[in-house]
Amino acid sequence: MTDIAEIKLFLEEHGQEHLLQFWDKLSKDDRDELIQDIKEINIPEVVSYFKRSSEILNDDQEKLDDRLKPIPSSCYGSYSRTPADLLASYEELGLKEIAEGRVGVLLQAGGQGTRLGSFDPKGMYDVGLPSHKSLYQIQAERIRKLCEIAEKRFGNPCIITWFIMTSEHTMAPTEEFFVKNNYFGLDKNNVIFFEQGLLPCFTFDGKIILDKPHKISLAPDGNGGIYRALRDKQILNIIDSRGIKYLHSHSVDNILVKVADPVFIGYCVKKGADCAGKVVEKAFPAEPLGVVCSVDGKYQVVEYSEITHKTAEMRNNDGRLTFSAGNICNHFFTADFLRKIAEKHEHELKLHVAKKKIKYIDSEGKRCEPEKPNGIKIEKFIFDVFPFSKNLVVWEVNREDEFSALKNGDSANKDNPTTARKDVYSLHRRFIEAAGGKFEDGTVICEISPLVSYAGEGLEPIVSGKVFTSPLYLSGPNE
């Protein structure tokens, strides 16, 4: 489409001719930018998304109680209820796959730290640990340490390719941050950035909203946009070319995340899984965590609002919640499964719709800020691929060891920098005490560099028999 008459006809066919309403007033550069926007958006596809989203908005939300079943024990593993020798075998298998270069990491890092009081990408945020390391640095150093462990175990030079999905607004500052910090000691050739996609915002009657007279209003397509981005940015081809078979996917804002967790990877490989979710046990029935379960024989994440309180409170004979598998946005995928989703099922993914106040251009070309919701934003979620899995498994981990989300400023009562620091201090204190170290009485501020220990291993020679005062920071080589 190069002729404006042809473009106008195309837009009319899909009810979007209003996108050209200011055409006669636009400069050549602005016209070029608008045409580029139109070409980059698959208009028929996004209009079909709106039609589907309208059905979602108009439907009363159905409670799923009668269709719901918990994940069967045959595909549900638990770190705390697995014998030590079996855990060791999972770890060995995971480390072997890492040593062979068959494991990559998919990081979802599109968010900005706005709610934390920062306009930087969230991965650049310093929560105030003694080291003052950012989330990016902590996770990079966990990758470095894991490579060191795998290399020592199997004797192979080890590479874990780190694929980092940013958004339009976080791409440039993220890349600059990594360059400035020398990729935190990683080989820059093994850190690959790519940008998630955008979807247009719609009015309630299905018109794409203009953000400027020459610019379409766009919003990120959610963490489920990762599948389209993997395809469109040629990341799947890079994965294939590097011989990567398995990928660990997680969000940037979990300060306790075990990046490329070899136990999780080993469990999934041993089970022959094509897709998996790492979960934590829900703390209480009303905790607002989505639950991994089966609906009509297919696995999915069911939001708390989709079931009644009575079902949420159901318990097994051992007293544990029947529907307890709390989703924490932490997944395992085979490379083959990712390609199958990207090439065959991406357009089938469930849509999630939110009514929002969206800035718009009025009939006179003035930019307006609405006082109440005037349109919708459409997103896809990463876990909505579960129904397409041939062999999904679930791995339950201890929350205090592996999950502490950083989503809010300290004015909120949870998931904030203070709770993140406390969770790190608590975990690292337990690591030191398990290795034979002790602390003087009182509040303990304690941080262990990932370059010293990935998950508490190797600390005995450093801490055994010693008594420490707070604050304590165990630094790595050359730190």
GROMACS .gro file of C-alpha atoms in nm:
model
  479
    1MET     CA    1   0.000   0.000   0.000
    2THR     CA    2   0.171   0.316  -0.120
    3ASP     CA    3  -0.110   0.521  -0.274
    4ILE     CA    4  -0.313   0.725  -0.023
    5ALA     CA    5  -0.638   0.645  -0.204
    6GLU     CA    6  -0.557   0.275  -0.169
    7ILE     CA    7  -0.483   0.317   0.202
    8LYS     CA    8  -0.805   0.512   0.254
    9LEU     CA    9  -1.008   0.239   0.086
   10PHE     CA   10  -0.835  -0.026   0.298
   11LEU     CA   11  -0.915   0.164   0.618
   12GLU     CA   12  -1.277   0.214   0.512
   13GLU     CA   13  -1.315  -0.161   0.467
   14HIS     CA   14  -1.227  -0.205   0.832
   15GLY     CA   15  -1.413   0.095   0.975
   16GLN     CA   16  -1.095   0.293   1.052
   17GLU     CA   17  -1.102   0.569   0.791
   18HIS     CA   18  -1.102   0.831   1.069
   19LEU     CA   19  -0.726   0.772   1.107
   20LEU     CA   20  -0.681   1.000   0.803
   21GLN     CA   21  -0.915   1.277   0.923
   22PHE     CA   22  -0.629   1.528   0.967
   23TRP     CA   23  -0.440   1.425   0.653
   24ASP     CA   24  -0.477   1.758   0.473
   25LYS     CA   25  -0.326   1.946   0.771
   26LEU     CA   26  -0.023   1.721   0.819
   27SER     CA   27   0.333   1.795   0.711
   28LYS     CA   28   0.512   1.548   0.485
   29ASP     CA   29   0.708   1.406   0.780
   30ASP     CA   30   0.391   1.363   0.987
   31ARG     CA   31   0.214   1.195   0.694
   32ASP     CA   32   0.505   0.954   0.657
   33GLU     CA   33   0.491   0.872   1.029
   34LEU     CA   34   0.115   0.807   1.019
   35ILE     CA   35   0.143   0.582   0.713
   36GLN     CA   36   0.425   0.393   0.886
   37ASP     CA   37   0.203   0.341   1.191
   38ILE     CA   38  -0.080   0.208   0.974
   39LYS     CA   39   0.152  -0.026   0.786
   40GLU     CA   40   0.308  -0.165   1.103
   41ILE     CA   41  -0.030  -0.253   1.251
   42ASN     CA   42  -0.212  -0.554   1.114
   43ILE     CA   43  -0.544  -0.369   1.088
   44PRO     CA   44  -0.766  -0.672   1.009
   45GLU     CA   45  -0.612  -0.868   1.297
   46VAL     CA   46  -0.641  -0.593   1.558
   47VAL     CA   47  -1.000  -0.517   1.451
   48SER     CA   48  -1.076  -0.885   1.505
   49TYR     CA   49  -0.918  -0.850   1.850
   50PHE     CA   50  -1.159  -0.568   1.927
   51LYS     CA   51  -1.456  -0.781   1.823
   52ARG     CA   52  -1.338  -1.060   2.051
   53SER     CA   53  -1.271  -0.815   2.333
   54SER     CA   54  -1.623  -0.673   2.299
   55GLU     CA   55  -1.760  -1.018   2.372
   56ILE     CA   56  -1.539  -1.035   2.682
   57LEU     CA   57  -1.659  -0.693   2.804
   58ASN     CA   58  -2.024  -0.775   2.745
   59ASP     CA   59  -2.019  -1.119   2.903
   60ASP     CA   60  -2.090  -1.155   3.271
   61GLN     CA   61  -1.788  -1.322   3.422
   62GLU     CA   62  -1.864  -1.688   3.463
   63LYS     CA   63  -1.765  -1.866   3.783
   64LEU     CA   64  -1.572  -2.179   3.694
   65ASP     CA   65  -1.627  -2.384   4.009
   66ASP     CA   66  -1.808  -2.678   3.850
   67ARG     CA   67  -1.548  -2.708   3.571
   68LEU     CA   68  -1.244  -2.681   3.794
   69LYS     CA   69  -1.002  -2.953   3.902
   70PRO     CA   70  -0.661  -2.930   4.072
   71ILE     CA   71  -0.343  -3.030   3.890
   72PRO     CA   72  -0.304  -3.410   3.924
   73SER     CA   73  -0.020  -3.532   4.144
   74SER     CA   74   0.144  -3.709   3.847
   75CYS     CA   75   0.250  -3.374   3.700
   76TYR     CA   76   0.281  -3.173   4.022
   77GLY     CA   77   0.618  -3.167   4.192
   78SER     CA   78   0.720  -2.988   4.510
   79TYR     CA   79   1.066  -2.886   4.621
   80SER     CA   80   0.985  -2.921   4.991
   81ARG     CA   81   0.821  -3.264   4.953
   82THR     CA   82   1.081  -3.420   4.722
   83PRO     CA   83   1.357  -3.642   4.871
   84ALA     CA   84   1.703  -3.488   4.875
   85ASP     CA   85   1.852  -3.753   4.644
   86LEU     CA   86   1.582  -3.689   4.382
   87LEU     CA   87   1.634  -3.313   4.406
   88ALA     CA   88   2.005  -3.372   4.354
   89SER     CA   89   1.933  -3.578   4.041
   90TYR     CA   90   1.715  -3.299   3.900
   91GLU     CA   91   1.989  -3.046   3.971
   92GLU     CA   92   2.251  -3.268   3.807
   93LEU     CA   93   2.040  -3.304   3.493
   94GLY     CA   94   1.970  -2.930   3.482
   95LEU     CA   95   2.338  -2.845   3.522
   96LYS     CA   96   2.427  -3.091   3.247
   97GLU     CA   97   2.186  -2.920   3.006
   98ILE     CA   98   2.334  -2.584   3.106
   99ALA     CA   99   2.689  -2.711   3.058
  100GLU     CA  100   2.597  -2.832   2.709
  101GLY     CA  101   2.466  -2.485   2.615
  102ARG     CA  102   2.110  -2.608   2.576
  103VAL     CA  103   1.953  -2.362   2.824
  104GLY     CA  104   1.858  -1.998   2.767
  105VAL     CA  105   1.679  -1.739   2.978
  106LEU     CA  106   1.384  -1.526   2.865
  107LEU     CA  107   1.354  -1.216   3.081
  108GLN     CA  108   1.040  -1.002   3.069
  109ALA     CA  109   1.174  -0.654   3.140
  110GLY     CA  110   0.933  -0.415   2.971
  111GLY     CA  111   0.808  -0.241   3.283
  112GLN     CA  112   0.913   0.098   3.413
  113GLY     CA  113   0.961   0.169   3.783
  114THR     CA  114   0.689   0.434   3.792
  115ARG     CA  115   0.517   0.293   4.099
  116LEU     CA  116   0.856   0.279   4.267
  117GLY     CA  117   0.908   0.650   4.206
  118SER     CA  118   1.147   0.594   3.914
  119PHE     CA  119   1.112   0.656   3.543
  120ASP     CA  120   1.393   0.413   3.463
  121PRO     CA  121   1.327   0.054   3.353
  122LYS     CA  122   1.239  -0.152   3.659
  123GLY     CA  123   1.543  -0.376   3.607
  124MET     CA  124   1.770  -0.078   3.679
  125TYR     CA  125   1.612  -0.026   4.022
  126ASP     CA  126   1.829  -0.037   4.337
  127VAL     CA  127   1.619  -0.164   4.630
  128GLY     CA  128   1.877  -0.045   4.884
  129LEU     CA  129   2.075  -0.360   4.962
  130PRO     CA  130   2.424  -0.307   5.110
  131SER     CA  131   2.573  -0.370   4.763
  132HIS     CA  132   2.330  -0.129   4.595
  133LYS     CA  133   2.309  -0.369   4.302
  134SER     CA  134   2.024  -0.330   4.055
  135LEU     CA  135   1.787  -0.613   3.971
  136TYR     CA  136   1.968  -0.652   3.638
  137GLN     CA  137   2.305  -0.688   3.809
  138ILE     CA  138   2.178  -0.941   4.063
  139GLN     CA  139   2.030  -1.158   3.787
  140ALA     CA  140   2.334  -1.123   3.560
  141GLU     CA  141   2.560  -1.236   3.842
  142ARG     CA  142   2.337  -1.536   3.914
  143ILE     CA  143   2.385  -1.639   3.551
  144ARG     CA  144   2.762  -1.597   3.586
  145LYS     CA  145   2.773  -1.807   3.902
  146LEU     CA  146   2.556  -2.081   3.754
  147CYS     CA  147   2.783  -2.103   3.450
  148GLU     CA  148   3.079  -2.136   3.686
  149ILE     CA  149   2.908  -2.417   3.879
  150ALA     CA  150   2.810  -2.606   3.561
  151GLU     CA  151   3.157  -2.566   3.412
  152LYS     CA  152   3.325  -2.701   3.726
  153ARG     CA  153   3.084  -2.994   3.740
  154PHE     CA  154   3.116  -3.103   3.376
  155GLY     CA  155   3.432  -2.938   3.248
  156ASN     CA  156   3.264  -2.763   2.955
  157PRO     CA  157   3.295  -2.389   2.886
  158CYS     CA  158   2.943  -2.277   2.964
  159ILE     CA  159   2.712  -2.026   2.794
  160ILE     CA  160   2.362  -1.927   2.905
  161THR     CA  161   2.217  -1.691   2.646
  162TRP     CA  162   2.013  -1.416   2.810
  163PHE     CA  163   1.722  -1.291   2.598
  164ILE     CA  164   1.581  -0.968   2.742
  165MET     CA  165   1.242  -0.847   2.622
  166THR     CA  166   1.199  -0.473   2.671
  167SER     CA  167   0.922  -0.234   2.575
  168GLU     CA  168   0.940   0.058   2.336
  169HIS     CA  169   1.025   0.293   2.624
  170THR     CA  170   1.272   0.070   2.810
  171MET     CA  171   1.481  -0.061   2.518
  172ALA     CA  172   1.727   0.228   2.477
  173PRO     CA  173   1.791   0.296   2.849
  174THR     CA  174   1.828  -0.078   2.917
  175GLU     CA  175   2.087  -0.122   2.643
  176GLU     CA  176   2.273   0.189   2.759
  177PHE     CA  177   2.272   0.061   3.119
  178PHE     CA  178   2.425  -0.271   3.016
  179VAL     CA  179   2.692  -0.102   2.804
  180LYS     CA  180   2.776   0.142   3.085
  181ASN     CA  181   2.816  -0.151   3.328
  182ASN     CA  182   3.011  -0.370   3.086
  183TYR     CA  183   2.723  -0.620   3.075
  184PHE     CA  184   2.792  -0.700   3.442
  185GLY     CA  185   3.074  -0.931   3.343
  186LEU     CA  186   2.878  -1.128   3.083
  187ASP     CA  187   2.985  -1.161   2.719
  188LYS     CA  188   2.778  -0.902   2.532
  189ASN     CA  189   2.729  -1.151   2.248
  190ASN     CA  190   2.526  -1.366   2.486
  191VAL     CA  191   2.292  -1.086   2.595
  192ILE     CA  192   2.026  -1.027   2.330
  193PHE     CA  193   1.769  -0.749   2.359
  194PHE     CA  194   1.441  -0.748   2.172
  195GLU     CA  195   1.130  -0.535   2.191
  196GLN     CA  196   0.779  -0.652   2.268
  197GLY     CA  197   0.498  -0.551   2.036
  198LEU     CA  198   0.230  -0.288   2.067
  199LEU     CA  199  -0.144  -0.296   2.009
  200PRO     CA  200  -0.365   0.003   1.930
  201CYS     CA  201  -0.607   0.139   2.188
  202PHE     CA  202  -0.976   0.140   2.092
  203THR     CA  203  -1.281   0.346   2.175
  204PHE     CA  204  -1.574   0.148   2.309
  205ASP     CA  205  -1.732   0.149   1.961
  206GLY     CA  206  -1.426  -0.002   1.794
  207LYS     CA  207  -1.239   0.298   1.657
  208ILE     CA  208  -0.861   0.303   1.688
  209ILE     CA  209  -0.765   0.605   1.901
  210LEU     CA  210  -0.530   0.874   1.773
  211ASP     CA  211  -0.273   0.996   2.026
  212LYS     CA  212  -0.170   1.279   1.793
  213PRO     CA  213  -0.315   1.386   1.458
  214HIS     CA  214  -0.041   1.179   1.293
  215LYS     CA  215   0.014   0.913   1.559
  216ILE     CA  216  -0.190   0.608   1.663
  217SER     CA  217  -0.234   0.546   2.037
  218LEU     CA  218  -0.044   0.226   2.115
  219ALA     CA  219   0.010   0.024   2.432
  220PRO     CA  220   0.232  -0.279   2.506
  221ASP     CA  221   0.062  -0.609   2.422
  222GLY     CA  222   0.132  -0.767   2.762
  223ASN     CA  223   0.382  -1.032   2.863
  224GLY     CA  224   0.193  -1.272   2.634
  225GLY     CA  225   0.325  -1.061   2.349
  226ILE     CA  226   0.653  -1.243   2.397
  227TYR     CA  227   0.550  -1.516   2.152
  228ARG     CA  228   0.486  -1.279   1.864
  229ALA     CA  229   0.801  -1.085   1.946
  230LEU     CA  230   1.011  -1.405   1.947
  231ARG     CA  231   0.886  -1.473   1.596
  232ASP     CA  232   0.883  -1.123   1.449
  233LYS     CA  233   1.223  -1.022   1.592
  234GLN     CA  234   1.382  -1.347   1.468
  235ILE     CA  235   1.468  -1.457   1.822
  236LEU     CA  236   1.339  -1.810   1.754
  237ASN     CA  237   1.595  -1.842   1.476
  238ILE     CA  238   1.874  -1.730   1.711
  239ILE     CA  239   1.757  -1.987   1.966
  240ASP     CA  240   1.772  -2.259   1.701
  241SER     CA  241   2.110  -2.148   1.568
  242ARG     CA  242   2.261  -2.165   1.917
  243GLY     CA  243   2.131  -2.514   1.984
  244ILE     CA  244   1.915  -2.400   2.276
  245LYS     CA  245   1.648  -2.656   2.364
  246TYR     CA  246   1.507  -2.523   2.691
  247LEU     CA  247   1.425  -2.176   2.817
  248HIS     CA  248   1.354  -2.042   3.163
  249SER     CA  249   1.122  -1.742   3.150
  250HIS     CA  250   1.055  -1.499   3.434
  251SER     CA  251   0.976  -1.136   3.508
  252VAL     CA  252   1.242  -0.889   3.616
  253ASP     CA  253   1.072  -0.781   3.939
  254ASN     CA  254   1.124  -1.097   4.149
  255ILE     CA  255   1.438  -1.022   4.352
  256LEU     CA  256   1.469  -1.384   4.472
  257VAL     CA  257   1.437  -1.549   4.131
  258LYS     CA  258   1.667  -1.845   4.067
  259VAL     CA  259   1.767  -1.758   3.712
  260ALA     CA  260   1.791  -2.073   3.495
  261ASP     CA  261   1.718  -2.278   3.807
  262PRO     CA  262   1.886  -2.615   3.738
  263VAL     CA  263   1.651  -2.804   3.971
  264PHE     CA  264   1.344  -2.671   3.790
  265ILE     CA  265   1.499  -2.735   3.449
  266GLY     CA  266   1.606  -3.086   3.547
  267TYR     CA  267   1.258  -3.168   3.680
  268CYS     CA  268   1.094  -3.046   3.358
  269VAL     CA  269   1.340  -3.233   3.132
  270LYS     CA  270   1.303  -3.551   3.337
  271LYS     CA  271   0.924  -3.528   3.304
  272GLY     CA  272   0.943  -3.464   2.930
  273ALA     CA  273   0.753  -3.137   2.972
  274ASP     CA  274   0.705  -2.895   2.684
  275CYS     CA  275   0.577  -2.623   2.918
  276ALA     CA  276   0.581  -2.574   3.295
  277GLY     CA  277   0.490  -2.329   3.564
  278LYS     CA  278   0.676  -2.266   3.885
  279VAL     CA  279   0.429  -2.188   4.164
  280VAL     CA  280   0.411  -2.106   4.533
  281GLU     CA  281   0.150  -2.237   4.774
  282LYS     CA  282  -0.117  -1.976   4.831
  283ALA     CA  283  -0.079  -1.823   5.175
  284PHE     CA  284  -0.455  -1.802   5.236
  285PRO     CA  285  -0.772  -1.870   5.031
  286ALA     CA  286  -0.838  -1.506   4.938
  287GLU     CA  287  -0.480  -1.425   4.835
  288PRO     CA  288  -0.508  -1.252   4.496
  289LEU     CA  289  -0.287  -1.495   4.305
  290GLY     CA  290  -0.401  -1.677   3.994
  291VAL     CA  291  -0.412  -2.054   4.039
  292VAL     CA  292  -0.282  -2.315   3.794
  293CYS     CA  293  -0.550  -2.580   3.756
  294SER     CA  294  -0.751  -2.779   3.504
  295VAL     CA  295  -1.067  -2.645   3.340
  296ASP     CA  296  -1.261  -2.888   3.121
  297GLY     CA  297  -0.951  -3.104   3.098
  298LYS     CA  298  -0.715  -2.825   2.987
  299TYR     CA  299  -0.463  -2.651   3.209
  300GLN     CA  300  -0.482  -2.279   3.262
  301VAL     CA  301  -0.437  -2.004   3.519
  302VAL     CA  302  -0.766  -1.913   3.682
  303GLU     CA  303  -0.788  -1.577   3.853
  304TYR     CA  304  -0.919  -1.559   4.208
  305SER     CA  305  -1.221  -1.358   4.086
  306GLU     CA  306  -1.326  -1.645   3.860
  307ILE     CA  307  -1.409  -1.883   4.146
  308THR     CA  308  -1.634  -1.853   4.451
  309HIS     CA  309  -1.504  -1.814   4.806
  310LYS     CA  310  -1.639  -2.158   4.886
  311THR     CA  311  -1.420  -2.322   4.621
  312ALA     CA  312  -1.118  -2.108   4.710
  313GLU     CA  313  -1.147  -2.231   5.069
  314MET     CA  314  -1.165  -2.603   4.984
  315ARG     CA  315  -0.896  -2.813   5.153
  316ASN     CA  316  -0.753  -3.162   5.109
  317ASN     CA  317  -0.733  -3.422   5.384
  318ASP     CA  318  -0.386  -3.295   5.477
  319GLY     CA  319  -0.525  -2.946   5.538
  320ARG     CA  320  -0.366  -2.785   5.231
  321LEU     CA  321  -0.579  -2.577   4.998
  322THR     CA  322  -0.718  -2.784   4.710
  323PHE     CA  323  -0.648  -2.501   4.468
  324SER     CA  324  -0.314  -2.386   4.603
  325ALA     CA  325  -0.081  -2.354   4.303
  326GLY     CA  326  -0.024  -1.977   4.301
  327ASN     CA  327   0.113  -1.851   3.969
  328ILE     CA  328   0.428  -1.633   3.994
  329CYS     CA  329   0.506  -1.568   3.624
  330ASN     CA  330   0.795  -1.815   3.622
  331HIS     CA  331   0.797  -2.070   3.340
  332PHE     CA  332   0.984  -2.338   3.148
  333PHE     CA  333   0.942  -2.388   2.774
  334THR     CA  334   1.102  -2.607   2.515
  335ALA     CA  335   1.221  -2.421   2.207
  336ASP     CA  336   0.992  -2.641   1.996
  337PHE     CA  337   0.691  -2.542   2.206
  338LEU     CA  338   0.771  -2.172   2.169
  339ARG     CA  339   0.790  -2.208   1.792
  340LYS     CA  340   0.462  -2.399   1.783
  341ILE     CA  341   0.290  -2.122   1.980
  342ALA     CA  342   0.443  -1.839   1.774
  343GLU     CA  343   0.366  -1.995   1.437
  344LYS     CA  344   0.036  -2.178   1.499
  345HIS     CA  345  -0.144  -2.060   1.811
  346GLU     CA  346  -0.043  -1.701   1.886
  347HIS     CA  347  -0.358  -1.562   1.724
  348GLU     CA  348  -0.571  -1.792   1.941
  349LEU     CA  349  -0.441  -1.668   2.275
  350LYS     CA  350  -0.700  -1.537   2.516
  351LEU     CA  351  -0.739  -1.160   2.524
  352HIS     CA  352  -0.743  -0.960   2.845
  353VAL     CA  353  -0.925  -0.628   2.827
  354ALA     CA  354  -0.903  -0.326   3.054
  355LYS     CA  355  -1.115  -0.012   3.043
  356LYS     CA  356  -0.878   0.285   3.070
  357LYS     CA  357  -0.859   0.663   3.054
  358ILE     CA  358  -0.674   0.709   2.725
  359LYS     CA  359  -0.557   1.045   2.593
  360TYR     CA  360  -0.709   1.120   2.254
  361ILE     CA  361  -0.738   1.379   1.975
  362ASP     CA  362  -1.071   1.556   1.940
  363SER     CA  363  -1.231   1.661   1.612
  364GLU     CA  364  -1.031   1.985   1.613
  365GLY     CA  365  -0.700   1.807   1.657
  366LYS     CA  366  -0.654   1.896   2.023
  367ARG     CA  367  -0.510   1.637   2.263
  368CYS     CA  368  -0.754   1.566   2.545
  369GLU     CA  369  -0.725   1.383   2.876
  370PRO     CA  370  -1.053   1.213   2.974
  371GLU     CA  371  -1.195   1.225   3.326
  372LYS     CA  372  -1.332   0.870   3.308
  373PRO     CA  373  -1.249   0.556   3.106
  374ASN     CA  374  -1.307   0.622   2.738
  375GLY     CA  375  -1.154   0.318   2.573
  376ILE     CA  376  -0.984  -0.017   2.611
  377LYS     CA  377  -0.636  -0.159   2.611
  378ILE     CA  378  -0.589  -0.520   2.501
  379GLU     CA  379  -0.321  -0.751   2.639
  380LYS     CA  380  -0.215  -1.113   2.618
  381PHE     CA  381  -0.070  -1.303   2.914
  382ILE     CA  382   0.227  -1.537   2.897
  383PHE     CA  383   0.054  -1.822   3.080
  384ASP     CA  384  -0.235  -1.842   2.835
  385VAL     CA  385  -0.036  -2.092   2.629
  386PHE     CA  386  -0.097  -2.363   2.891
  387PRO     CA  387  -0.400  -2.509   2.706
  388PHE     CA  388  -0.177  -2.579   2.404
  389SER     CA  389   0.072  -2.787   2.602
  390LYS     CA  390   0.091  -3.160   2.537
  391ASN     CA  391   0.272  -3.225   2.865
  392LEU     CA  392   0.252  -2.948   3.123
  393VAL     CA  393   0.402  -2.989   3.469
  394VAL     CA  394   0.401  -2.773   3.779
  395TRP     CA  395   0.688  -2.724   4.027
  396GLU     CA  396   0.602  -2.581   4.367
  397VAL     CA  397   0.877  -2.392   4.552
  398ASN     CA  398   0.903  -2.227   4.892
  399ARG     CA  399   0.789  -1.867   4.870
  400GLU     CA  400   1.045  -1.747   5.124
  401ASP     CA  401   1.323  -1.893   4.908
  402GLU     CA  402   1.217  -1.789   4.559
  403PHE     CA  403   0.946  -1.526   4.537
  404SER     CA  404   0.946  -1.164   4.646
  405ALA     CA  405   0.781  -0.931   4.398
  406LEU     CA  406   0.880  -0.567   4.363
  407LYS     CA  407   0.574  -0.385   4.237
  408ASN     CA  408   0.496  -0.094   4.470
  409GLY     CA  409   0.657   0.196   4.648
  410ASP     CA  410   0.708   0.185   5.023
  411SER     CA  411   0.373   0.356   5.079
  412ALA     CA  412   0.211   0.020   4.999
  413ASN     CA  413   0.213  -0.251   5.265
  414LYS     CA  414   0.362  -0.530   5.051
  415ASP     CA  415   0.567  -0.604   4.739
  416ASN     CA  416   0.777  -0.294   4.799
  417PRO     CA  417   1.151  -0.219   4.836
  418THR     CA  418   1.140  -0.275   5.213
  419THR     CA  419   0.978  -0.619   5.184
  420ALA     CA  420   1.221  -0.711   4.905
  421ARG     CA  421   1.523  -0.621   5.121
  422LYS     CA  422   1.383  -0.808   5.421
  423ASP     CA  423   1.322  -1.118   5.210
  424VAL     CA  424   1.681  -1.110   5.080
  425TYR     CA  425   1.819  -1.062   5.433
  426SER     CA  426   1.608  -1.348   5.568
  427LEU     CA  427   1.711  -1.589   5.291
  428HIS     CA  428   2.080  -1.504   5.313
  429ARG     CA  429   2.079  -1.531   5.692
  430ARG     CA  430   1.936  -1.882   5.657
  431PHE     CA  431   2.207  -1.966   5.401
  432ILE     CA  432   2.479  -1.857   5.646
  433GLU     CA  433   2.327  -2.034   5.946
  434ALA     CA  434   2.279  -2.354   5.744
  435ALA     CA  435   2.651  -2.337   5.657
  436GLY     CA  436   2.748  -2.311   6.024
  437GLY     CA  437   2.769  -1.937   6.073
  438LYS     CA  438   2.594  -1.736   6.344
  439PHE     CA  439   2.483  -1.377   6.406
  440GLU     CA  440   2.484  -1.169   6.716
  441ASP     CA  441   2.136  -1.101   6.852
  442GLY     CA  442   1.926  -0.830   6.693
  443THR     CA  443   1.804  -0.730   6.351
  444VAL     CA  444   2.018  -0.884   6.079
  445ILE     CA  445   2.108  -0.705   5.757
  446CYS     CA  446   2.283  -0.963   5.548
  447GLU     CA  447   2.361  -0.991   5.176
  448ILE     CA  448   2.560  -1.254   4.988
  449SER     CA  449   2.685  -1.166   4.642
  450PRO     CA  450   2.556  -1.405   4.372
  451LEU     CA  451   2.923  -1.435   4.271
  452VAL     CA  452   2.986  -1.605   4.607
  453SER     CA  453   2.687  -1.841   4.611
  454TYR     CA  454   2.398  -1.910   4.373
  455ALA     CA  455   2.166  -2.075   4.627
  456GLY     CA  456   2.356  -2.118   4.952
  457GLU     CA  457   2.618  -2.365   4.826
  458GLY     CA  458   2.988  -2.328   4.898
  459LEU     CA  459   2.957  -2.110   5.209
  460GLU     CA  460   3.097  -2.348   5.472
  461PRO     CA  461   3.465  -2.254   5.422
  462ILE     CA  462   3.372  -1.887   5.451
  463VAL     CA  463   3.128  -1.881   5.743
  464SER     CA  464   3.142  -2.206   5.941
  465GLY     CA  465   3.211  -2.148   6.310
  466LYS     CA  466   3.212  -1.768   6.277
  467VAL     CA  467   2.993  -1.512   6.451
  468PHE     CA  468   2.892  -1.212   6.241
  469THR     CA  469   2.767  -0.865   6.322
  470SER     CA  470   2.511  -0.679   6.115
  471PRO     CA  471   2.528  -0.538   5.852
  472LEU     CA  472   2.715  -0.810   5.663
  473TYR     CA  473   2.800  -0.819   5.294
  474LEU     CA  474   2.987  -1.118   5.155
  475SER     CA  475   3.141  -0.985   4.834
  476GLY     CA  476   3.257  -1.185   4.538
  477PRO     CA  477   3.598  -1.190   4.370
  478ASN     CA  478   3.715  -0.844   4.253
  479GLU     CA  479   3.407  -0.670   4.397
   0.00000   0.00000   0.00000
